[in-house]
Short mmCIF file of C-alpha atoms in Angstrom, two decimals:
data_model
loop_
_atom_site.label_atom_id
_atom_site.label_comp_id
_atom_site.label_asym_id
_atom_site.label_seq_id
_atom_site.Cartn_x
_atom_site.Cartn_y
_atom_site.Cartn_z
CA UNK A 19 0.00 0.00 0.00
CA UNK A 20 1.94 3.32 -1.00
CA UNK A 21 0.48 6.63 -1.49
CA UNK A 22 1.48 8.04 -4.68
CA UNK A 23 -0.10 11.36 -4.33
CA UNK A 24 -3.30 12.13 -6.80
CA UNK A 25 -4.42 14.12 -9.76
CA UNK A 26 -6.26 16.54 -7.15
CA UNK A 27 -3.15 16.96 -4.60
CA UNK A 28 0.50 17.66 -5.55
CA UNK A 29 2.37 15.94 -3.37
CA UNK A 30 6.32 16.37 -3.28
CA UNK A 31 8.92 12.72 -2.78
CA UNK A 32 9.38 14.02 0.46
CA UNK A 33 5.89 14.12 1.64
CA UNK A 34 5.00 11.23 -0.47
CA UNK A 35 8.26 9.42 1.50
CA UNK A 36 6.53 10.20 4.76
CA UNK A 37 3.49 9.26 4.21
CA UNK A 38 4.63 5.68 3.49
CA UNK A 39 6.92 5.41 6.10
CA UNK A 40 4.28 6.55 8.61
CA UNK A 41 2.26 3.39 7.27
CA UNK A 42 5.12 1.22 7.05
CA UNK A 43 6.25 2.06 10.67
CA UNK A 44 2.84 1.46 11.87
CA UNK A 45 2.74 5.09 13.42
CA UNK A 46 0.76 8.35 13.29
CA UNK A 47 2.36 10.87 10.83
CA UNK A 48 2.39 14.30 12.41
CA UNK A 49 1.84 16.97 9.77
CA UNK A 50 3.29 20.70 10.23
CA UNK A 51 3.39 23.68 8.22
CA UNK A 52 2.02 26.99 7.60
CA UNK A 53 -1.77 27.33 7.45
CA UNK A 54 -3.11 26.98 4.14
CA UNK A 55 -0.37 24.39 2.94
CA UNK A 56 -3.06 21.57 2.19
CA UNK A 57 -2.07 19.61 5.43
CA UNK A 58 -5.90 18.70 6.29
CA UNK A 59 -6.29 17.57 2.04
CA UNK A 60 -3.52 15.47 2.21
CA UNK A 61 -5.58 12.80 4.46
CA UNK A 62 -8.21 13.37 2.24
CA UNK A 63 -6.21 12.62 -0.28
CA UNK A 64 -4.41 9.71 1.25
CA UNK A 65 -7.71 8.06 1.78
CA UNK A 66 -8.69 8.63 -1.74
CA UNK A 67 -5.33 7.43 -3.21
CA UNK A 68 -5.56 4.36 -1.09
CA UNK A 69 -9.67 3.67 -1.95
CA UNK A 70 -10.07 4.03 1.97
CA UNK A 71 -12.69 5.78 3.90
CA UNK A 72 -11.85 8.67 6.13
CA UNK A 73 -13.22 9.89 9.40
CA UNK A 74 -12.40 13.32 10.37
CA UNK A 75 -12.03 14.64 13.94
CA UNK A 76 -11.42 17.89 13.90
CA UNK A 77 -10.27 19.59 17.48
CA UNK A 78 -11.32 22.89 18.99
CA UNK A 79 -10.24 24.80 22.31
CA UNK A 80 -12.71 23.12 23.98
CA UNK A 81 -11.87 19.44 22.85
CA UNK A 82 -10.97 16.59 25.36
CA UNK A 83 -9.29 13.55 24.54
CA UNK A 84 -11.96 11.20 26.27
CA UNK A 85 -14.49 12.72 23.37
CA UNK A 86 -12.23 10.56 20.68
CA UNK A 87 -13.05 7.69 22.69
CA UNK A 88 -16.79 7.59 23.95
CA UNK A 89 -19.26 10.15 26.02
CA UNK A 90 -21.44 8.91 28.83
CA UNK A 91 -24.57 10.22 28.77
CA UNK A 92 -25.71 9.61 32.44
CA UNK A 93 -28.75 12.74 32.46
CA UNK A 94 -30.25 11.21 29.65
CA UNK A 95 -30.17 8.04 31.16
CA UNK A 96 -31.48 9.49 34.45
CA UNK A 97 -34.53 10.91 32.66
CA UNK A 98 -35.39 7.86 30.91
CA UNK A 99 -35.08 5.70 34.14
CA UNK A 100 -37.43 7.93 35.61
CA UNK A 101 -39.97 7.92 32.93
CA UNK A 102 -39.82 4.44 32.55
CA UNK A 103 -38.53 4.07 29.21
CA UNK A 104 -37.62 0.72 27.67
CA UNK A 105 -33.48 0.15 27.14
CA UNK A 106 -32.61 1.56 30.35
CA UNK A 107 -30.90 -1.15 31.70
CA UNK A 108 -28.41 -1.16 28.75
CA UNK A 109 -25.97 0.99 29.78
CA UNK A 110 -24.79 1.17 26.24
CA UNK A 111 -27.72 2.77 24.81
CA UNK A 112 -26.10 5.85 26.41
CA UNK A 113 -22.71 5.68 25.22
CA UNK A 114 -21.93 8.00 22.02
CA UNK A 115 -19.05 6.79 20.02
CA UNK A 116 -16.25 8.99 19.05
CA UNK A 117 -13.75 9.02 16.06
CA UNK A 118 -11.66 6.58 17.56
CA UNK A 119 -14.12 3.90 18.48
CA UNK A 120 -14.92 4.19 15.01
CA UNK A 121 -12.16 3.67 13.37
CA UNK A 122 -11.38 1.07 15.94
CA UNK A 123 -14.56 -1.06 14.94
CA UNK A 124 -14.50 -0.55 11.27
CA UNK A 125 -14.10 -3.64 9.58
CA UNK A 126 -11.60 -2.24 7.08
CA UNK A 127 -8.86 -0.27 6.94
CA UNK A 128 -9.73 3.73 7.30
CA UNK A 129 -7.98 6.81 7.25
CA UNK A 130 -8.11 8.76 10.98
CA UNK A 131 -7.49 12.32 10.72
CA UNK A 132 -6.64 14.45 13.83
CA UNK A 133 -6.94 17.90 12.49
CA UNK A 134 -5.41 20.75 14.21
CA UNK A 135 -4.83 18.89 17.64
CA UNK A 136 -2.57 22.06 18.83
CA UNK A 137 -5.95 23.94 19.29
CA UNK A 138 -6.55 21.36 22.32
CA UNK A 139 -5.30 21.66 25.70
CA UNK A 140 -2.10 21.07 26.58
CA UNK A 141 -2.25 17.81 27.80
CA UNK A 142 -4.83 16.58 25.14
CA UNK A 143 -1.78 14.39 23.04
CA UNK A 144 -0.82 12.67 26.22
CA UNK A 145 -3.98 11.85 27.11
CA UNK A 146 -3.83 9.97 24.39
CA UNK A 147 -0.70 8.05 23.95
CA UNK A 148 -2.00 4.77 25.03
CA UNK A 149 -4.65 4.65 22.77
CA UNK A 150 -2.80 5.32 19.71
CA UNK A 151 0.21 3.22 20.87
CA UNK A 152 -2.03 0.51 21.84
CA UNK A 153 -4.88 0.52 19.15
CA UNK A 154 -7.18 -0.11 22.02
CA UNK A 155 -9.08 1.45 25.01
CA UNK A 156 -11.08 0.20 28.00
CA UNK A 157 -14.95 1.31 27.93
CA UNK A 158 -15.35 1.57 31.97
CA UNK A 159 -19.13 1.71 32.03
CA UNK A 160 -19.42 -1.25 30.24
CA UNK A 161 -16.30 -3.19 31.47
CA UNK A 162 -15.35 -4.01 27.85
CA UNK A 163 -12.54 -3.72 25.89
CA UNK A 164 -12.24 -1.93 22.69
CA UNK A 165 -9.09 -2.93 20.71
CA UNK A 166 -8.86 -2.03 16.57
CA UNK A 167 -10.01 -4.58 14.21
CA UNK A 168 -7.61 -3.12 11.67
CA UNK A 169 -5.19 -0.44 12.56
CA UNK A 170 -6.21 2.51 10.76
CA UNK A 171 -3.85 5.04 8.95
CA UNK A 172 -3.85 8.25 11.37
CA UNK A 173 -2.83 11.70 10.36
CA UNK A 174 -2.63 14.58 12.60
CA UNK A 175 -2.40 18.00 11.51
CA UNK A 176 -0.79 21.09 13.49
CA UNK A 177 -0.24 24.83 12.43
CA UNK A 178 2.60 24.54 15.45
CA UNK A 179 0.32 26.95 17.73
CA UNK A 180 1.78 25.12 20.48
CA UNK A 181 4.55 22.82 21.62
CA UNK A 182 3.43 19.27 21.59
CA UNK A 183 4.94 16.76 24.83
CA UNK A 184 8.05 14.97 24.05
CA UNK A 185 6.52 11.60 24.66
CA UNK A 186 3.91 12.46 22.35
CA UNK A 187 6.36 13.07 19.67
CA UNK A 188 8.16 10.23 19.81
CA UNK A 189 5.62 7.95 19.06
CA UNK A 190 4.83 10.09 15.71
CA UNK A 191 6.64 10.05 12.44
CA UNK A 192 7.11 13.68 11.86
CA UNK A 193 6.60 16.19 8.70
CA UNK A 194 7.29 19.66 8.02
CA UNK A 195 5.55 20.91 4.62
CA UNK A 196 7.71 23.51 3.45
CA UNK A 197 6.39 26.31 1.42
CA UNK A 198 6.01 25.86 -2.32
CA UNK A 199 8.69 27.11 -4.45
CA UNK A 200 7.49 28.28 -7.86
CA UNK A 201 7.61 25.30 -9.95
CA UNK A 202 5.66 23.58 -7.27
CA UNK A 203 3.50 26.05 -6.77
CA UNK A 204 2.85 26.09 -10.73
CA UNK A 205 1.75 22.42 -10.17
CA UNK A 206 -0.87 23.29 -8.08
CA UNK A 207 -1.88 25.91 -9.93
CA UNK A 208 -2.60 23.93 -13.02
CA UNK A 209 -4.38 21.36 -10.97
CA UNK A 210 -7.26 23.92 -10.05
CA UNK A 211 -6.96 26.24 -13.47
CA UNK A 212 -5.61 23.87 -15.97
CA UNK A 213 -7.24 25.83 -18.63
CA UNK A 214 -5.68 29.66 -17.04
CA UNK A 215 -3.34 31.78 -19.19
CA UNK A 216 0.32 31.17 -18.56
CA UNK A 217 0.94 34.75 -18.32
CA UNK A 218 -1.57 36.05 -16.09
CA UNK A 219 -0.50 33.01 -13.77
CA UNK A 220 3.13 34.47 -14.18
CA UNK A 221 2.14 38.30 -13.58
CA UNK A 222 0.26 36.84 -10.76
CA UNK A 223 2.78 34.61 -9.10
CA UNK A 224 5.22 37.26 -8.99
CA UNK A 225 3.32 39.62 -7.13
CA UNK A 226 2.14 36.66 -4.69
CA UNK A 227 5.94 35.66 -3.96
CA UNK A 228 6.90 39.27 -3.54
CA UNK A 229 4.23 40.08 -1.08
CA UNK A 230 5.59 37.07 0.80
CA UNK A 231 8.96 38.37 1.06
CA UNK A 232 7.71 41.88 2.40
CA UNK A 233 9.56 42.56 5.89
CA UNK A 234 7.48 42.70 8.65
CA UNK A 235 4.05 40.98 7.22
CA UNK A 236 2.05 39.69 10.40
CA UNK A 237 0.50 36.89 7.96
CA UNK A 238 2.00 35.79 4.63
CA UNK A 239 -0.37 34.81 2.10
CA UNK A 240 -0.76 31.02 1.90
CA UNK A 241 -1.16 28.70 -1.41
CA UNK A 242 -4.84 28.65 -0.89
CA UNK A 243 -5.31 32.43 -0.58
CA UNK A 244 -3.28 32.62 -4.18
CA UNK A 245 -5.77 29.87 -5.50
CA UNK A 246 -8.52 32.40 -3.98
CA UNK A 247 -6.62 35.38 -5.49
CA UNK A 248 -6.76 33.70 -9.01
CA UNK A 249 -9.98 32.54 -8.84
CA UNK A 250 -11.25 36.35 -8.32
CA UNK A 251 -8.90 37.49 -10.99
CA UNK A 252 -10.95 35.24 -13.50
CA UNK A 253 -13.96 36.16 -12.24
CA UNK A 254 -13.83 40.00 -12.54
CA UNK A 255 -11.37 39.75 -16.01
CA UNK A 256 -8.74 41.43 -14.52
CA UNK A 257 -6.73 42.70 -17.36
CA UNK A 258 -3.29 40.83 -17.51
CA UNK A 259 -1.43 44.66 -18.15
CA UNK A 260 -2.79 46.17 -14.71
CA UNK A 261 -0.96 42.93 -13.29
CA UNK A 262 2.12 43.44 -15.38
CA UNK A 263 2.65 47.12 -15.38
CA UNK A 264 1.75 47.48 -11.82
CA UNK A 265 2.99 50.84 -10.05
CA UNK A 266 5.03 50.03 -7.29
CA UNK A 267 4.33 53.44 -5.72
CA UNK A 268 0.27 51.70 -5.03
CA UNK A 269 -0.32 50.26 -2.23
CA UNK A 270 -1.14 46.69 -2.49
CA UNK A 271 -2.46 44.69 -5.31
CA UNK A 272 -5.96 44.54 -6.73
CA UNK A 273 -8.16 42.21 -5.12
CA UNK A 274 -5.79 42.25 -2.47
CA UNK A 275 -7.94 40.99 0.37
CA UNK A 276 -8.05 37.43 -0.72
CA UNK A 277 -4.44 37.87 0.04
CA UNK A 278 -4.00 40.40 2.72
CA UNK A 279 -6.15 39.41 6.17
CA UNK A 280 -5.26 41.80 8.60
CA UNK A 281 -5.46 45.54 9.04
CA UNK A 282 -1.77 45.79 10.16
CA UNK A 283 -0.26 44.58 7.11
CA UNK A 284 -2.66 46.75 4.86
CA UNK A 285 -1.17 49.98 7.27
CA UNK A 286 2.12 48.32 6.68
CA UNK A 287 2.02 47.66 2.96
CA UNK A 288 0.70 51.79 2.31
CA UNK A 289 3.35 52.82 4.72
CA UNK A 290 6.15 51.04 2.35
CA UNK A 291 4.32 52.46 -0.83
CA UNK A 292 4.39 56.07 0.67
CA UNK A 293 8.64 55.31 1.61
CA UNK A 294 8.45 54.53 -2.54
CA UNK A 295 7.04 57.67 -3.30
CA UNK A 296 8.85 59.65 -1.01
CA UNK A 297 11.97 58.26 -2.49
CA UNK A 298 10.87 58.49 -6.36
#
């Protein structure tokens, strides 16, 4: 089983070398990079590569470890005992299943993805180290034993918010998505626009890599804000000559707020196109 990457995804030999070491090794591949670098697409991609199904789990602030696993419901079982419904006595009936146990009890092989488990708590990853060491979990309620039927293929994404433990890490196979240079970058381009003028790509391209280089910028513009950015270039027939003569004394580029997301670097960007100005 090796991914290969897909018509949809570009995927570099490096990344496509992790992924299949992750899956030979047997352990979760831990996915890094800047926001907007297709980390949470490559599992879907994986999965689609592999003819697999996926199961998503994505993590918020507010996200505990135990939620992966199962939730009791004991009020709704409470209520019911006191109304006298039927089922009651199954203690199960009040158990919801989380990502885990499903991939767990699949009967096939599926992809797991852990998106963005740096937005968790702290000690969210170690709470679950046995569980993804072990494939398997004890359901206390029920005094049973969940172990996987087959080990599934588990990604986990992080935009590197936060530190993750040291134990955690070493049970990972780890990989940092670099930034695309431009002939990568061109890839993905023609993946989404294969039909897109060469030129205005070009025109376009070089104003996205200089923005990135601008000193200073709070948040660089990722590969999907330049997909974004091209997409709304189509769509209001942006003339390819406003593009290529652009006057560096302007401020920022048109369209520019599928590129730009913060106030600050706007201020910043007009600040360095009055400093042009001054000194033309």
């Amino acid at each position: 089983m090796q991914f290969q990457g897909t018509d949809q995804y570009v995927a570099t030999d490096d990344l496509k070398m992790a992924v299949n070491a992750a899956i030979a090794l047997r352990r979760p591949l831990l996915i890094k990079g800047e926001p907007g670098t297709g980390k949470t697409l490559l599992a879907e991609q994986v999965a689609a590569s592999l003819g697999l199904r996926l199961l998503s789990w994505n993590i918020k602030s507010t996200t505990k470890a135990q939620q992966g696993l199962y939730e009791y419901d004991a009020v709704s079982r409470l209520r019911d005992s006191q109304l006298g419904a039927e089922g009651v006595e199954d203690i199960g009936n009040y158990l919801k299943k989380g990502k885990l146990w499903e991939a767990f009890e699949a009967e096939d092989q599926v992809v797991l993805l852990i998106d963005e488990i740096d937005k968790a708590d702290i000690e969210f990853p170690n709470d679950l180290l046995q569980e993804l060491d072990r494939m398997e979990f004890y359901v206390y309620e029920t005094q049973t034993l969940v172990k996987a039927r087959q080990r599934p293929i588990v990604i986990i994404t992080s935009n590197n918010e936060k530190e993750l433990p040291d134990a955690f890490l070493r049970r990972c196979f780890f990989h940092y998505i670099n930034f695309p240079d431009a002939a990568t970058m061109m890839k993905i381009v023609d993946v989404h626009y294969p039909d897109i003028k060469q030129t205005l790509v070009k025109e376009a391209m070089e104003i996205f890599f200089d923005l990135r280089k601008v000193p200073g910028l709070k948040k660089k513009p990722s590969t999907s804000e330049l997909i974004d950015w091209l997409k709304l270039l189509l769509a209001d027939d942006i003339p390819e000559d406003i593009l290529r003569n652009r006057d560096t004394k302007k401020a920022i580029p048109p369209l520019y707020g599928a590129l730009v997301k913060n106030e600050a670097d706007v201020q910043l960007l007009e600040r360095l196109a009055f400093m042009n100005r001054r000194e033309g």
